[in-house]
PDB file of C-alpha atoms in Angstrom:
ATOM      1  CA  MET A   7       4.667  11.859  -4.164  1.00  0.00           C
ATOM      2  CA  LEU A   8       1.986  12.408  -1.387  1.00  0.00           C
ATOM      3  CA  SER A   9      -0.297   9.846  -3.000  1.00  0.00           C
ATOM      4  CA  VAL A  10       2.570   7.182  -3.257  1.00  0.00           C
ATOM      5  CA  CYS A  11       2.690   7.411   0.583  1.00  0.00           C
ATOM      6  CA  ARG A  12      -0.777   7.298   0.894  1.00  0.00           C
ATOM      7  CA  GLN A  13      -1.116   4.300  -0.688  1.00  0.00           C
ATOM      8  CA  TYR A  14       0.605   2.619   1.983  1.00  0.00           C
ATOM      9  CA  ILE A  15      -0.093   5.020   4.879  1.00  0.00           C
ATOM     10  CA  LYS A  16      -3.664   5.194   5.728  1.00  0.00           C
ATOM     11  CA  ASP A  17      -3.567   8.291   8.122  1.00  0.00           C
ATOM     12  CA  ILE A  18      -2.914  11.670   5.782  1.00  0.00           C
ATOM     13  CA  HIS A  19      -0.710  13.493   8.186  1.00  0.00           C
ATOM     14  CA  PHE A  20       1.328  10.218   9.083  1.00  0.00           C
ATOM     15  CA  ALA A  21       1.792   9.975   4.925  1.00  0.00           C
ATOM     16  CA  GLU A  22       2.607  13.778   4.743  1.00  0.00           C
ATOM     17  CA  ASP A  23       5.354  13.185   7.431  1.00  0.00           C
ATOM     18  CA  VAL A  24       6.870  10.428   5.535  1.00  0.00           C
ATOM     19  CA  MET A  25       6.871  12.160   2.180  1.00  0.00           C
ATOM     20  CA  VAL A  26       8.652  14.975   3.977  1.00  0.00           C
ATOM     21  CA  GLN A  27      11.070  12.397   5.178  1.00  0.00           C
ATOM     22  CA  GLY A  28      11.411  11.138   1.584  1.00  0.00           C
ATOM     23  CA  PHE A  29      12.097  14.507   0.320  1.00  0.00           C
ATOM     24  CA  LEU A  30      14.869  14.948   2.796  1.00  0.00           C
ATOM     25  CA  LYS A  31      16.304  11.448   1.839  1.00  0.00           C
ATOM     26  CA  MET A  32      16.022  12.238  -2.011  1.00  0.00           C
ATOM     27  CA  PHE A  33      18.088  15.967  -1.030  1.00  0.00           C
ATOM     28  CA  ASN A  34      20.928  14.318   0.888  1.00  0.00           C
ATOM     29  CA  LYS A  35      21.196  11.656  -1.986  1.00  0.00           C
ATOM     30  CA  LEU A  36      20.869  13.638  -4.880  1.00  0.00           C
ATOM     31  CA  ASP A  37      24.382  13.295  -5.884  1.00  0.00           C
ATOM     32  CA  THR A  38      23.746   9.408  -5.812  1.00  0.00           C
ATOM     33  CA  PHE A  39      21.242   9.980  -8.824  1.00  0.00           C
ATOM     34  CA  LYS A  40      23.144   8.659 -12.231  1.00  0.00           C
ATOM     35  CA  PHE A  41      20.511  10.047 -14.641  1.00  0.00           C
ATOM     36  CA  GLU A  42      20.167   6.362 -16.022  1.00  0.00           C
ATOM     37  CA  GLY A  43      16.501   6.344 -15.290  1.00  0.00           C
ATOM     38  CA  SER A  44      13.411   8.618 -14.772  1.00  0.00           C
ATOM     39  CA  PHE A  45      13.921  11.110 -12.018  1.00  0.00           C
ATOM     40  CA  GLU A  46      10.520  10.538 -10.782  1.00  0.00           C
ATOM     41  CA  GLY A  47      11.030   6.702 -10.510  1.00  0.00           C
ATOM     42  CA  TRP A  48      13.774   7.275  -8.645  1.00  0.00           C
ATOM     43  CA  LEU A  49      12.027   9.260  -6.019  1.00  0.00           C
ATOM     44  CA  ARG A  50       9.046   7.162  -6.156  1.00  0.00           C
ATOM     45  CA  ARG A  51      11.293   4.269  -5.094  1.00  0.00           C
ATOM     46  CA  ILE A  52      12.387   6.558  -2.385  1.00  0.00           C
ATOM     47  CA  MET A  53       8.947   7.511  -1.101  1.00  0.00           C
ATOM     48  CA  ILE A  54       7.960   3.438  -1.471  1.00  0.00           C
ATOM     49  CA  ARG A  55      11.041   2.536   0.799  1.00  0.00           C
ATOM     50  CA  GLU A  56      10.466   5.483   3.113  1.00  0.00           C
ATOM     51  CA  SER A  57       6.596   4.227   3.992  1.00  0.00           C
ATOM     52  CA  ILE A  58       7.617   0.576   4.371  1.00  0.00           C
ATOM     53  CA  SER A  59      10.275   1.795   6.611  1.00  0.00           C
ATOM     54  CA  TYR A  60       7.729   3.677   8.597  1.00  0.00           C
ATOM     55  CA  LEU A  61       5.396   1.012   8.884  1.00  0.00           C
ATOM     56  CA  ARG A  62       8.119  -1.403  10.387  1.00  0.00           C
ATOM     57  CA  LYS A  63       8.996   1.179  12.667  1.00  0.00           C
ATOM     58  CA  GLN A  64       5.631   1.385  13.864  1.00  0.00           C
ATOM     59  CA  GLN A  65       5.079  -2.510  13.403  1.00  0.00           C
ATOM     60  CA  PHE A  66       2.027  -1.970  11.326  1.00  0.00           C
ATOM     61  CA  VAL A  67       3.239  -4.908   9.085  1.00  0.00           C
ATOM     62  CA  VAL A  68       1.417  -8.416   9.861  1.00  0.00           C
ATOM     63  CA  TYR A  69       1.219 -10.708   7.377  1.00  0.00           C
ATOM     64  CA  ASP A  70      -1.577 -12.737   9.143  1.00  0.00           C
ATOM     65  CA  ASP A  71      -4.976 -13.726   8.800  1.00  0.00           C
ATOM     66  CA  GLU A  72      -5.831 -12.205  12.394  1.00  0.00           C
ATOM     67  CA  VAL A  73      -5.477  -8.787  11.467  1.00  0.00           C
ATOM     68  CA  TYR A  74      -8.368  -8.939   8.783  1.00  0.00           C
ATOM     69  CA  GLU A  75     -10.882  -9.830  11.556  1.00  0.00           C
ATOM     70  CA  LYS A  76     -10.099  -6.683  13.209  1.00  0.00           C
ATOM     71  CA  ASN A  77     -10.206  -4.668  10.464  1.00  0.00           C
ATOM     72  CA  GLN A  78     -13.653  -6.164   9.064  1.00  0.00           C
ATOM     73  CA  SER A  79     -15.751  -4.363  12.061  1.00  0.00           C
ATOM     74  CA  GLU A  80     -14.077  -0.869  10.273  1.00  0.00           C
ATOM     75  CA  GLU A  81     -16.629   1.000   8.405  1.00  0.00           C
ATOM     76  CA  ILE A  82     -16.052   1.245   4.973  1.00  0.00           C
ATOM     77  CA  SER A  83     -18.088   3.903   2.664  1.00  0.00           C
ATOM     78  CA  GLN A  84     -21.374   2.235   1.465  1.00  0.00           C
ATOM     79  CA  SER A  85     -20.984   4.030  -1.758  1.00  0.00           C
ATOM     80  CA  THR A  86     -21.361   2.229  -4.939  1.00  0.00           C
ATOM     81  CA  ASP A  87     -19.607   4.865  -7.166  1.00  0.00           C
ATOM     82  CA  LEU A  88     -16.020   3.674  -7.417  1.00  0.00           C
ATOM     83  CA  ASP A  89     -14.285   6.850  -7.086  1.00  0.00           C
ATOM     84  CA  THR A  90     -10.686   7.012  -6.598  1.00  0.00           C
ATOM     85  CA  GLU A  91     -11.011   7.765  -2.677  1.00  0.00           C
ATOM     86  CA  HIS A  92     -13.546   4.804  -2.319  1.00  0.00           C
ATOM     87  CA  ILE A  93     -11.121   2.612  -3.898  1.00  0.00           C
ATOM     88  CA  GLN A  94      -8.199   3.715  -1.454  1.00  0.00           C
ATOM     89  CA  GLN A  95     -10.978   3.318   1.713  1.00  0.00           C
ATOM     90  CA  LEU A  96     -11.093  -0.152   0.237  1.00  0.00           C
ATOM     91  CA  ILE A  97      -7.402  -0.929   0.131  1.00  0.00           C
ATOM     92  CA  ASP A  98      -7.035   0.756   3.408  1.00  0.00           C
ATOM     93  CA  ALA A  99      -9.322  -1.692   5.100  1.00  0.00           C
ATOM     94  CA  LEU A 100      -6.896  -4.436   4.039  1.00  0.00           C
ATOM     95  CA  PRO A 101      -4.810  -5.889   6.621  1.00  0.00           C
ATOM     96  CA  GLN A 102      -1.275  -4.107   6.480  1.00  0.00           C
ATOM     97  CA  GLY A 103       0.735  -6.792   5.053  1.00  0.00           C
ATOM     98  CA  TYR A 104      -1.629  -7.522   2.099  1.00  0.00           C
ATOM     99  CA  LYS A 105      -1.974  -3.942   1.272  1.00  0.00           C
ATOM    100  CA  MET A 106       1.642  -3.381   0.837  1.00  0.00           C
ATOM    101  CA  VAL A 107       2.267  -6.555  -1.361  1.00  0.00           C
ATOM    102  CA  PHE A 108      -1.069  -5.411  -3.541  1.00  0.00           C
ATOM    103  CA  VAL A 109       0.134  -1.858  -3.738  1.00  0.00           C
ATOM    104  CA  LEU A 110       3.817  -2.774  -4.745  1.00  0.00           C
ATOM    105  CA  TYR A 111       2.390  -5.372  -7.333  1.00  0.00           C
ATOM    106  CA  THR A 112      -0.280  -3.795  -8.846  1.00  0.00           C
ATOM    107  CA  VAL A 113      -0.007  -0.105  -8.331  1.00  0.00           C
ATOM    108  CA  GLU A 114       3.796   0.329  -8.572  1.00  0.00           C
ATOM    109  CA  GLY A 115       4.573  -2.781 -11.212  1.00  0.00           C
ATOM    110  CA  TYR A 116       7.185  -4.628  -8.764  1.00  0.00           C
ATOM    111  CA  LYS A 117       7.698  -8.340  -9.334  1.00  0.00           C
ATOM    112  CA  HIS A 118       7.179 -10.880  -6.643  1.00  0.00           C
ATOM    113  CA  LYS A 119      10.811 -11.696  -6.253  1.00  0.00           C
ATOM    114  CA  GLU A 120      11.421  -7.780  -5.570  1.00  0.00           C
ATOM    115  CA  ILE A 121       8.708  -7.605  -3.352  1.00  0.00           C
ATOM    116  CA  ALA A 122       9.949 -10.143  -1.178  1.00  0.00           C
ATOM    117  CA  GLU A 123      13.426  -8.626  -1.070  1.00  0.00           C
ATOM    118  CA  MET A 124      12.076  -5.117  -0.076  1.00  0.00           C
ATOM    119  CA  LEU A 125       9.869  -6.647   2.712  1.00  0.00           C
ATOM    120  CA  SER A 126      12.279  -9.350   3.908  1.00  0.00           C
ATOM    121  CA  ILE A 127       9.628 -12.367   3.107  1.00  0.00           C
ATOM    122  CA  THR A 128       9.450 -15.113   0.651  1.00  0.00           C
ATOM    123  CA  GLU A 129       8.332 -14.993  -2.886  1.00  0.00           C
ATOM    124  CA  SER A 130       5.250 -17.360  -2.075  1.00  0.00           C
ATOM    125  CA  THR A 131       4.259 -15.050   1.135  1.00  0.00           C
ATOM    126  CA  SER A 132       4.120 -12.378  -1.447  1.00  0.00           C
ATOM    127  CA  LYS A 133       1.875 -14.285  -3.946  1.00  0.00           C
ATOM    128  CA  THR A 134      -0.308 -15.446  -1.038  1.00  0.00           C
ATOM    129  CA  GLN A 135      -0.576 -12.242   0.016  1.00  0.00           C
ATOM    130  CA  LEU A 136      -1.674 -10.608  -3.444  1.00  0.00           C
ATOM    131  CA  LEU A 137      -4.070 -13.468  -3.807  1.00  0.00           C
ATOM    132  CA  LYS A 138      -5.745 -13.004  -0.119  1.00  0.00           C
ATOM    133  CA  ALA A 139      -5.649  -9.265  -0.898  1.00  0.00           C
ATOM    134  CA  ARG A 140      -7.301  -9.413  -4.220  1.00  0.00           C
ATOM    135  CA  LYS A 141     -10.191 -12.007  -2.816  1.00  0.00           C
ATOM    136  CA  LEU A 142     -10.814  -9.465   0.154  1.00  0.00           C
ATOM    137  CA  LEU A 143     -11.360  -6.792  -2.193  1.00  0.00           C
ATOM    138  CA  GLN A 144     -13.604  -8.849  -4.560  1.00  0.00           C
ATOM    139  CA  GLY A 145     -15.454  -9.956  -1.651  1.00  0.00           C
ATOM    140  CA  GLN A 146     -15.923  -6.320  -0.322  1.00  0.00           C
ATOM    141  CA  LEU A 147     -16.986  -5.096  -3.586  1.00  0.00           C
ATOM    142  CA  ARG A 148     -19.462  -7.947  -4.154  1.00  0.00           C
ATOM    143  CA  LYS A 149     -20.898  -7.058  -0.912  1.00  0.00           C
ATOM    144  CA  GLN A 150     -21.386  -3.333  -1.703  1.00  0.00           C
ATOM    145  CA  ASN A 151     -22.680  -4.180  -5.108  1.00  0.00           C
ATOM    146  CA  SER A 152     -25.368  -6.063  -3.656  1.00  0.00           C
ATOM    147  CA  ILE A 153     -26.007  -3.651  -0.673  1.00  0.00           C
ATOM    148  CA  GLY A 154     -26.028  -0.772  -3.375  1.00  0.00           C
ATOM    149  CA  TYR A 155     -28.360  -2.637  -5.817  1.00  0.00           C
ATOM    150  CA  GLY A 156     -30.552  -3.892  -2.962  1.00  0.00           C
ATOM    151  CA  ASN A 157     -29.620  -7.452  -3.551  1.00  0.00           C
ATOM    152  CA  ARG A 158     -29.085  -9.536  -0.570  1.00  0.00           C
TER     153      ARG A 158
END
């Protein structure tokens, strides 16, 4: 479950705190689990909602292009080996709003309507954020590939 929280929260220490809060919520709400789906899926949803709640409380979620310029200056590993940690670094460099929509859609498999409800945004905002996140990631990958292979 730490990896679920880590997908949303960049700092591992804060992700651990959110995971602990998620487990506390799970134990407090265990009697509400109806055995209609997988327990792991139910627990994942709790962790996702706790992560989103944490980010909202910290006011890290901004659905705006201005955040991208700030994140552009952040160092990203120059490795051309696309291991899991490297991909996570690229996702972490996305503006928080883009990142949340990207992870909810591509990793967790939520539909835009569900994402819109979870994040209190419109479906079109969800779709736009996903499109922008993909473009930014593709640009970073192209940039790193050209640096890695010596082509500029």
